[in-house]
Every structure is written in structure tokens, then in C-alpha cells.
Short mmCIF file of C-alpha atoms and ligand atoms in Angstrom, two decimals:
data_model
loop_
_atom_site.label_atom_id
_atom_site.label_comp_id
_atom_site.label_asym_id
_atom_site.label_seq_id
_atom_site.Cartn_x
_atom_site.Cartn_y
_atom_site.Cartn_z
CA MET A 272 11.29 -30.32 35.40
CA MET A 273 8.79 -30.01 37.95
CA LYS A 274 10.73 -32.26 41.01
CA PRO A 275 14.05 -30.32 40.25
CA ILE A 276 11.92 -26.70 41.29
CA ARG A 277 10.86 -28.86 43.95
CA GLU A 278 14.24 -30.01 44.65
CA THR A 279 15.39 -26.32 44.60
CA ILE A 280 12.88 -24.51 47.15
CA HIS A 281 12.88 -27.18 49.29
CA HIS A 282 16.62 -26.80 49.71
CA LEU A 283 16.15 -22.98 49.89
CA MET A 284 13.20 -23.29 52.80
CA ASN A 285 15.27 -25.49 54.72
CA ARG A 286 18.11 -22.88 54.64
CA HIS A 287 19.22 -21.66 58.01
CA ASP A 288 19.50 -17.75 56.19
CA PHE A 289 16.23 -18.48 54.34
CA LYS A 290 14.77 -15.66 56.67
CA GLU A 291 17.45 -13.50 56.32
CA ARG A 292 17.45 -14.01 52.77
CA TYR A 293 14.05 -13.42 52.65
CA GLU A 294 13.69 -10.19 54.20
CA ALA A 295 15.98 -8.69 52.16
CA MET A 296 14.69 -9.85 48.94
CA LYS A 297 11.01 -7.93 50.39
CA ARG A 298 13.89 -4.46 50.96
CA ASP A 299 14.76 -4.62 47.41
CA ILE A 300 11.71 -5.28 45.61
CA LEU A 301 9.71 -2.16 48.11
CA ASN A 302 12.80 -0.37 48.06
CA ASP A 303 12.17 0.20 44.23
CA PRO A 304 10.37 3.24 43.07
CA HIS A 305 7.66 2.45 40.93
CA VAL A 306 6.34 -0.13 43.36
CA GLN A 307 7.05 2.13 45.48
CA SER A 308 4.70 5.15 44.28
CA PHE A 309 1.99 2.09 43.32
CA LEU A 310 2.00 1.28 47.09
CA ARG A 311 1.39 4.95 48.61
CA GLY A 312 -1.60 5.56 49.09
CA HIS A 313 -2.74 2.69 50.36
CA ASP A 314 -2.95 0.98 53.27
CA VAL A 315 -0.96 -2.26 53.15
CA THR A 316 -0.75 -4.29 55.73
CA ASP A 317 2.32 -7.07 56.53
CA ALA A 318 0.34 -9.79 56.02
CA MET A 319 -0.75 -8.31 52.45
CA LEU A 320 2.48 -7.71 51.32
CA ASN A 321 3.98 -11.32 52.34
CA ARG A 322 0.60 -12.61 50.08
CA HIS A 323 1.80 -10.34 47.12
CA LEU A 324 5.12 -10.57 47.63
CA GLY A 325 6.10 -12.98 44.76
CA LYS A 326 3.33 -10.21 42.58
CA LEU A 327 6.12 -7.36 43.08
CA TYR A 328 8.59 -9.18 42.70
CA GLU A 329 8.04 -10.41 39.10
CA PHE A 330 6.93 -7.39 38.67
CA VAL A 331 10.81 -5.99 39.74
CA GLN A 332 12.18 -8.45 37.84
CA GLN A 333 10.33 -7.59 34.41
CA SER A 334 10.61 -3.97 34.44
CA LYS A 335 14.31 -4.23 35.30
CA HIS A 336 14.58 -6.08 32.20
CA CYS A 337 12.32 -2.97 29.97
CA GLU A 338 14.76 -0.65 31.76
CA ARG A 339 17.58 -2.80 30.35
CA CYS A 340 15.31 -3.42 26.63
CA SER A 341 18.34 -3.25 23.41
CA SER A 342 15.92 -4.41 22.00
CA LEU A 343 12.83 -6.18 21.16
CA GLU A 344 14.70 -9.39 18.87
CA GLN A 345 16.31 -9.64 22.52
CA CYS A 346 13.45 -9.04 24.78
CA PRO A 347 14.09 -11.64 27.96
CA ASN A 348 10.41 -10.96 29.46
CA LEU A 349 7.93 -13.93 29.95
CA LEU A 350 5.86 -12.14 26.98
CA LYS A 351 8.53 -11.04 24.57
CA GLY A 352 7.46 -7.39 23.77
CA TYR A 353 4.98 -7.67 26.86
CA THR A 354 5.91 -4.49 29.65
CA PRO A 355 4.51 -5.25 33.70
CA HIS A 356 2.22 -2.95 35.54
CA LEU A 357 1.34 -3.17 38.96
CA ILE A 358 -2.38 -2.68 39.01
CA TRP A 359 -4.90 -3.52 42.05
CA GLN A 360 -7.57 -5.42 42.06
CA GLY A 361 -10.00 -5.00 44.85
CA LYS A 362 -7.17 -5.25 47.42
CA ASN A 363 -5.51 -7.41 45.99
CA ILE A 364 -2.61 -6.80 43.67
CA ASP A 365 -1.76 -8.24 40.06
CA VAL A 366 0.59 -7.56 37.21
CA GLN A 367 -0.84 -6.68 34.29
CA TYR A 368 1.02 -6.85 30.81
CA GLU A 369 0.57 -4.22 27.80
CA ARG A 370 2.50 -4.39 24.66
CA CYS A 371 5.85 -2.01 24.99
CA ALA A 372 6.84 1.16 22.58
CA ARG A 373 8.94 -1.73 20.76
CA LYS A 374 6.53 -4.11 19.75
CA VAL A 375 3.84 -1.11 18.88
CA GLN A 376 6.09 0.00 16.71
CA GLU A 377 6.98 -3.82 15.23
CA ASP A 378 3.30 -4.53 15.40
CA GLU A 379 2.37 -1.75 12.93
CA ARG A 380 5.39 -2.10 10.56
CA LYS A 381 4.46 -5.26 10.32
CA LYS A 382 1.34 -4.87 9.01
CA GLN A 383 1.79 -2.10 6.81
CA GLN A 384 4.25 -4.90 5.43
CA SER A 385 1.60 -6.85 4.56
CA LEU A 386 -0.85 -5.06 3.03
CA ILE A 387 1.75 -4.56 -0.22
CA ARG A 388 1.86 -7.72 -1.64
CA SER A 389 3.97 -8.53 -3.93
CA LEU A 390 5.02 -10.69 -6.89
CA PHE A 391 8.53 -11.20 -8.76
CA ILE A 392 9.89 -7.63 -7.13
CA PRO A 393 12.90 -7.85 -5.18
CA ARG A 394 12.83 -7.24 -2.49
CA ASP A 395 15.51 -4.66 -1.18
CA MET A 396 13.29 -2.54 -3.70
CA LEU A 397 10.37 -2.77 -1.08
CA GLN A 398 11.53 -1.15 1.15
CA ALA A 399 12.24 2.03 -1.14
CA SER A 400 10.19 5.70 0.22
CA PHE A 401 9.21 8.91 -0.95
CA ASP A 402 11.73 10.25 2.34
CA LYS A 403 14.22 7.79 0.56
CA LEU A 404 13.91 9.59 -2.91
CA GLU A 405 16.66 11.20 -4.85
CA THR A 406 15.03 13.96 -7.33
CA ASP A 407 18.02 15.22 -9.07
CA ASP A 408 16.56 14.38 -12.00
CA LEU A 409 14.08 17.77 -13.19
CA GLY A 410 12.80 14.47 -15.99
CA ARG A 411 11.16 12.88 -13.11
CA ILE A 412 9.68 15.02 -10.51
CA GLU A 413 6.48 15.50 -12.24
CA ALA A 414 5.97 12.13 -12.03
CA ILE A 415 7.26 11.46 -7.89
CA GLU A 416 5.29 14.61 -7.78
CA LEU A 417 1.71 12.80 -9.01
CA ALA A 418 3.24 9.66 -7.88
CA ASN A 419 3.10 11.31 -4.27
CA THR A 420 0.02 13.07 -4.75
CA PHE A 421 -1.80 9.32 -5.66
CA ALA A 422 -0.31 8.08 -2.87
CA SER A 423 -0.72 10.38 -0.50
CA THR A 424 -4.43 11.17 -1.01
CA TYR A 425 -6.00 8.49 -1.92
CA GLU A 426 -9.16 6.63 -0.28
CA VAL A 427 -10.51 3.58 -1.18
CA GLY A 428 -13.43 3.79 -2.95
CA LYS A 429 -12.19 7.50 -4.90
CA ARG A 430 -12.97 7.95 -8.35
CA ILE A 431 -8.86 8.47 -8.90
CA LYS A 432 -7.05 7.96 -11.98
CA GLY A 433 -3.69 6.02 -11.83
CA LEU A 434 -0.18 6.40 -13.17
CA TYR A 435 0.91 5.04 -16.86
CA LEU A 436 4.97 5.63 -16.06
CA TYR A 437 6.94 5.42 -18.44
CA GLY A 438 10.45 6.06 -20.13
CA SER A 439 13.80 3.74 -20.09
CA PHE A 440 15.65 1.76 -18.96
CA GLY A 441 16.35 2.58 -14.72
CA VAL A 442 15.22 5.78 -14.90
CA GLY A 443 13.22 4.42 -11.35
CA LYS A 444 9.77 3.47 -12.85
CA THR A 445 9.71 0.88 -10.09
CA TYR A 446 10.81 2.63 -7.50
CA LEU A 447 8.79 5.60 -7.55
CA LEU A 448 6.02 2.16 -7.76
CA ALA A 449 7.54 0.46 -4.59
CA ALA A 450 7.79 4.63 -2.88
CA MET A 451 3.89 4.32 -3.85
CA ALA A 452 2.77 0.89 -1.96
CA ASN A 453 4.86 2.06 0.98
CA GLU A 454 2.65 5.56 1.53
CA LEU A 455 -0.56 3.72 1.00
CA ALA A 456 0.96 1.21 2.89
CA GLN A 457 1.19 3.60 5.69
CA ARG A 458 -1.89 5.19 4.81
CA HIS A 459 -3.59 0.94 5.41
CA ILE A 460 -4.26 1.04 2.11
CA ALA A 461 -3.58 -2.36 0.31
CA SER A 462 -1.57 -3.01 -2.91
CA PHE A 463 -0.42 -5.70 -5.15
CA LEU A 464 2.71 -5.18 -7.13
CA VAL A 465 3.43 -6.96 -10.20
CA TYR A 466 6.59 -7.71 -12.42
CA VAL A 467 4.48 -8.87 -15.78
CA PRO A 468 7.06 -10.30 -17.18
CA GLU A 469 7.40 -13.00 -14.54
CA PHE A 470 4.31 -12.75 -13.69
CA VAL A 471 3.05 -13.86 -17.17
CA ARG A 472 5.94 -16.65 -17.59
CA SER A 473 4.48 -18.51 -14.23
CA LEU A 474 0.86 -17.85 -14.88
CA LYS A 475 1.40 -20.71 -18.20
CA SER A 476 3.06 -23.10 -15.45
CA SER A 477 0.67 -22.26 -12.54
CA LEU A 478 -2.99 -22.55 -15.01
CA GLN A 479 -5.29 -24.58 -13.50
CA THR A 480 -4.69 -24.09 -10.39
CA ASP A 481 -6.12 -22.32 -7.01
CA ALA A 482 -3.34 -20.10 -7.01
CA PHE A 483 -3.63 -19.16 -10.62
CA GLN A 484 -7.43 -18.27 -9.69
CA ASP A 485 -6.39 -16.68 -6.37
CA THR A 486 -3.68 -14.89 -7.98
CA ILE A 487 -6.14 -13.48 -10.87
CA GLU A 488 -9.01 -12.79 -7.99
CA TYR A 489 -7.07 -10.41 -6.37
CA ALA A 490 -4.88 -8.55 -8.68
CA LYS A 491 -9.29 -7.40 -9.56
CA GLN A 492 -10.02 -6.57 -6.41
CA VAL A 493 -6.84 -5.15 -4.64
CA PRO A 494 -7.32 -1.57 -4.07
CA VAL A 495 -4.78 -0.65 -5.68
CA LEU A 496 -2.87 -2.57 -8.36
CA MET A 497 0.43 -1.55 -9.95
CA LEU A 498 1.62 -3.28 -13.30
CA ASP A 499 5.47 -3.15 -13.63
CA ASP A 500 7.75 -3.46 -16.78
CA LEU A 501 4.27 -3.78 -19.21
CA GLY A 502 4.84 -4.39 -23.22
CA ALA A 503 8.24 -6.60 -21.84
CA GLU A 504 6.51 -9.46 -21.04
CA LEU A 505 6.21 -11.96 -23.68
CA MET A 506 3.15 -11.65 -25.87
CA SER A 507 0.27 -13.79 -26.72
CA SER A 508 -3.25 -12.98 -26.94
CA TRP A 509 -3.73 -15.26 -24.37
CA TRP A 510 -2.37 -13.44 -22.54
CA ARG A 511 -3.61 -10.42 -23.42
CA ASP A 512 -7.29 -10.71 -23.59
CA GLU A 513 -7.76 -14.02 -20.98
CA VAL A 514 -6.26 -12.36 -17.90
CA LEU A 515 -4.91 -8.33 -18.69
CA GLY A 516 -8.27 -7.84 -20.28
CA PRO A 517 -10.63 -9.39 -17.40
CA ILE A 518 -8.38 -7.98 -14.75
CA LEU A 519 -8.43 -4.47 -16.14
CA GLN A 520 -11.84 -4.72 -17.61
CA TYR A 521 -12.81 -5.51 -13.60
CA ARG A 522 -10.84 -2.80 -12.27
CA MET A 523 -12.49 -0.65 -14.17
CA LEU A 524 -16.22 -0.98 -14.16
CA GLU A 525 -15.43 -0.91 -10.53
CA HIS A 526 -13.36 2.50 -10.28
CA LEU A 527 -10.54 0.68 -8.85
CA PRO A 528 -6.88 2.62 -9.57
CA THR A 529 -4.08 0.80 -11.64
CA CYS A 530 -0.54 1.52 -12.33
CA PHE A 531 1.46 1.35 -14.59
CA THR A 532 5.35 1.12 -16.02
CA SER A 533 6.61 0.60 -18.91
CA ASN A 534 9.21 1.30 -21.05
CA PHE A 535 6.88 1.67 -23.64
CA ASP A 536 4.01 5.04 -24.72
CA LEU A 537 1.14 4.16 -24.91
CA LYS A 538 1.07 3.90 -28.84
CA ARG A 539 4.51 1.63 -28.51
CA LEU A 540 3.23 -0.56 -26.57
CA THR A 541 0.22 -1.07 -29.33
CA HIS A 542 2.32 -2.41 -31.42
CA HIS A 543 3.48 -4.36 -29.43
CA LEU A 544 0.13 -5.67 -27.58
CA ALA A 545 -1.42 -6.11 -31.28
CA HIS A 546 1.56 -8.23 -31.75
CA SER A 547 1.72 -11.75 -30.48
CA GLN A 548 4.42 -14.38 -31.34
CA ARG A 549 3.03 -16.60 -33.42
CA GLY A 550 2.76 -13.31 -36.23
CA GLU A 551 -1.20 -12.59 -34.82
CA GLU A 552 -2.18 -9.38 -36.06
CA GLU A 553 -5.05 -7.57 -33.91
CA GLN A 554 -4.90 -4.04 -34.01
CA VAL A 555 -8.61 -4.06 -32.93
CA LYS A 556 -7.87 -6.31 -29.76
CA ALA A 557 -4.49 -4.02 -28.78
CA ALA A 558 -6.74 -0.76 -29.09
CA ARG A 559 -9.38 -2.05 -26.67
CA MET A 560 -6.69 -2.40 -24.23
CA ILE A 561 -5.20 0.87 -24.62
CA GLU A 562 -8.05 2.01 -24.39
CA ARG A 563 -8.49 0.52 -20.80
CA ILE A 564 -5.40 1.34 -19.59
CA VAL A 565 -5.87 5.17 -20.86
CA TYR A 566 -8.99 5.39 -19.01
CA LEU A 567 -7.67 3.76 -15.78
CA ALA A 568 -4.09 5.70 -15.40
CA THR A 569 -2.43 8.90 -16.74
CA PRO A 570 0.27 8.14 -19.12
CA ILE A 571 3.52 10.22 -17.64
CA GLU A 572 6.52 10.66 -19.17
CA MET A 573 9.89 9.72 -16.77
CA LYS A 574 13.65 11.17 -18.01
CA GLY A 575 16.65 11.12 -17.10
CA LYS A 576 19.66 8.89 -16.48
CA ASN A 577 20.30 5.27 -16.00
CA ARG A 578 20.78 4.43 -12.13
CA ARG A 579 21.68 1.30 -12.42
CA ILE A 580 24.78 0.73 -11.75
CA GLU A 581 26.32 -1.22 -14.67
CA MET A 582 27.84 -4.43 -13.87
P1 ADP B 740 13.28 1.59 -13.89
O1 ADP B 740 12.11 0.62 -12.90
O2 ADP B 740 12.74 2.19 -14.10
O3 ADP B 740 13.98 0.43 -15.40
P2 ADP B 740 14.46 1.30 -10.97
O4 ADP B 740 13.32 1.95 -10.51
O5 ADP B 740 14.95 -0.13 -11.39
O6 ADP B 740 14.45 1.88 -12.39
O7 ADP B 740 15.62 1.72 -10.76
C1 ADP B 740 16.76 1.54 -11.31
C2 ADP B 740 17.81 2.06 -9.87
O8 ADP B 740 18.01 3.51 -9.71
C3 ADP B 740 17.66 1.07 -8.52
O9 ADP B 740 18.27 0.95 -8.43
C4 ADP B 740 16.81 1.90 -7.87
O10 ADP B 740 16.67 1.32 -6.01
C5 ADP B 740 17.11 3.03 -7.26
N1 ADP B 740 16.62 4.29 -7.49
C6 ADP B 740 15.83 4.52 -8.68
N2 ADP B 740 15.25 5.46 -8.42
C7 ADP B 740 15.20 5.87 -7.74
C8 ADP B 740 15.71 7.40 -6.53
N3 ADP B 740 14.17 8.13 -7.03
N4 ADP B 740 16.37 7.63 -5.57
C9 ADP B 740 17.23 6.70 -5.03
N5 ADP B 740 17.62 5.45 -6.39
C10 ADP B 740 16.80 5.72 -6.92
MG1 MG B 741 11.72 -1.57 -13.21
#
């Protein structure tokens, strides 16, 4: 790599028109309005200019890229997403790089996205937001309002109840959770959105692994936990008593809000939680679980048309 560059420079230096080309380049640089305003008011000798022409050239090239910028993706600058500034270091000229507006915005978006962790939630669902949300159905307005209030006022450490959103298939329960997660992320609050039926299935196969322990630990401690479609999972006393119970217990004691969605109202959820696949009937344990849910979340019904596109 080094040899060709040295050869190129050598070639350039030996050209008889080198001096002219150099002067032309210098003129171009000094004609740049940003360079002019930077140099204005400073006592700049020709020797200084020659010494710093490389820096000025770099600035002009890089800032031209910025002026013609079409997207962060296509940024050709030395440091992608960084825009040059000329600065004086005593009597020396230097170029400093700062994040451009697009890069700042993108970094912020990524930071927010990293605050939303999810398991088994479709990617496009995670784009939900209160801005895009339609509020045509009267049966959902109360739920949407409560969800919006929660997401836009909750502060970490504040004692506040989450929501238990219930209603039939396709009324937009999961969508509303995702909108809450996004609103919370904009306010720099982390959330964990879990699709329960798939979660329970996957727990069985990852039992005893570190990943399993980490997930459970995160579900306990995340500022806002959102359990989507509770009641649609395959019920087992193991899931209820060894996993869900301890998570909810921990969150109750630590005053960490938790949101749920379900096709079932609390009465039907009690029934679901009381009947494991093995045919055991455990009313007391189910009732205890419902107590925790009610402690953590306010039940609210969502009504309206099925918004799922029939296939
Ligand atoms: P549920 O979880 O209650 O079964 P979903 O949240 O999956 O329902 O919503 C069903 C479909 O309707 C999804 O495709 C979702 O993107 C869309 N949807 C739900 N609520 C809204 C809304 N308020 N505005 C626009 N689209 C919505
Ligand atoms: Mg759903």
C-alpha cells in the first residue's frame, strides 16, 4: 500500500506543473467561505498557510461531503457521521470532528431501541407508537388513555400500578403494549416485552442454562415488565409456581410496575391458572397469583373490532 502512494507523490512532485496545480488548489481552499470566515481576524502569514494547507484541504473536502449529504448510511467522511470543524490551537490550525445532526439522531434512536428488550414479539409490532395509533373504537379509548398516562408519567422508583389489558383477539392489546414500550424508551425507561406462550415453551428447553437465569433475573428487575397474552400459555404448576410466581412476588416487593394482556378477564384467568395440563386443580395457588396481578396492575377491558387481517 505504501509504495504506490509514495510513487504517486513522487510523480506529482516531479511534474513541471506541480507549482501551478498547488497554487490553484490553494486558491480554491482560500475561496471556501467557511475557511475565509475561520481565518478572518487572524494574522495569517503565507508560511503558516502553506504549513496548514493539508488541514484546510481536509476540512474543505470533508465539509463538502456534509453539504451534499443524502444519508448517514452513505457518509463518505473519514469518520462516518462526523463533521469537521476548524479550530485554532495557539498558532496552529487543526480539524476537529463532531457528530453531525443525523448521527446524533441515529445514536439517540439506537439508544432508545436498546431500552426495549423483547422476546417473541414480531419486529414490526415493535414499531407501534401512540402517534400512529388509531382511536376510532370507543371501547378502547379508556385503555389507550390509561396506557398513555402510564407511559408518559411513570418515573423509575415511583409507586404506580401497571395495566391488565383484557379483551378478545385482535383488538390491539399487544400493539398498545408496544406503543407504551416506545413511549417509555423515549423517556429513557427500559422495558421488557414478553410473549408469554412462546416464552413458556422456550423456558422448558433452556432450563438450567445461564440464559434462562439471566432472562428470569431481567424479568424481575427491569423497570417495566410487560407480559403479553397471559392465559394463552400451556399451564403447568411449574410455570405458575416456580417462574411466574417468583417474578411477580419480587416485583410486588420492589414496587416495580408490570403490565399484562390477556384474552381472559380475571375470573377466567383464575380458572386457567387453577387447571394444569396434568389435571391438578389448585384454586388456592391460582387465587394467590391473581392477588399479585391485581396488586401490580389495574384491570381494564378493551373492546372493538378485530383488527387482524384475516388470511
Ligand atoms: P391483540 O394483541 O389484542 O390480539 P394486536 O395488538 O395484535 O391485537 O392487533 C391486531 C392488529 O391490529 C395488528 O396487526 C396491529 O398492528 C393492528 N393494530 C392494533 N391496534 C392498532 C391501532 N390502534 N392502530 C393501528 N393498528 C392497530
Ligand atoms: Mg396480542
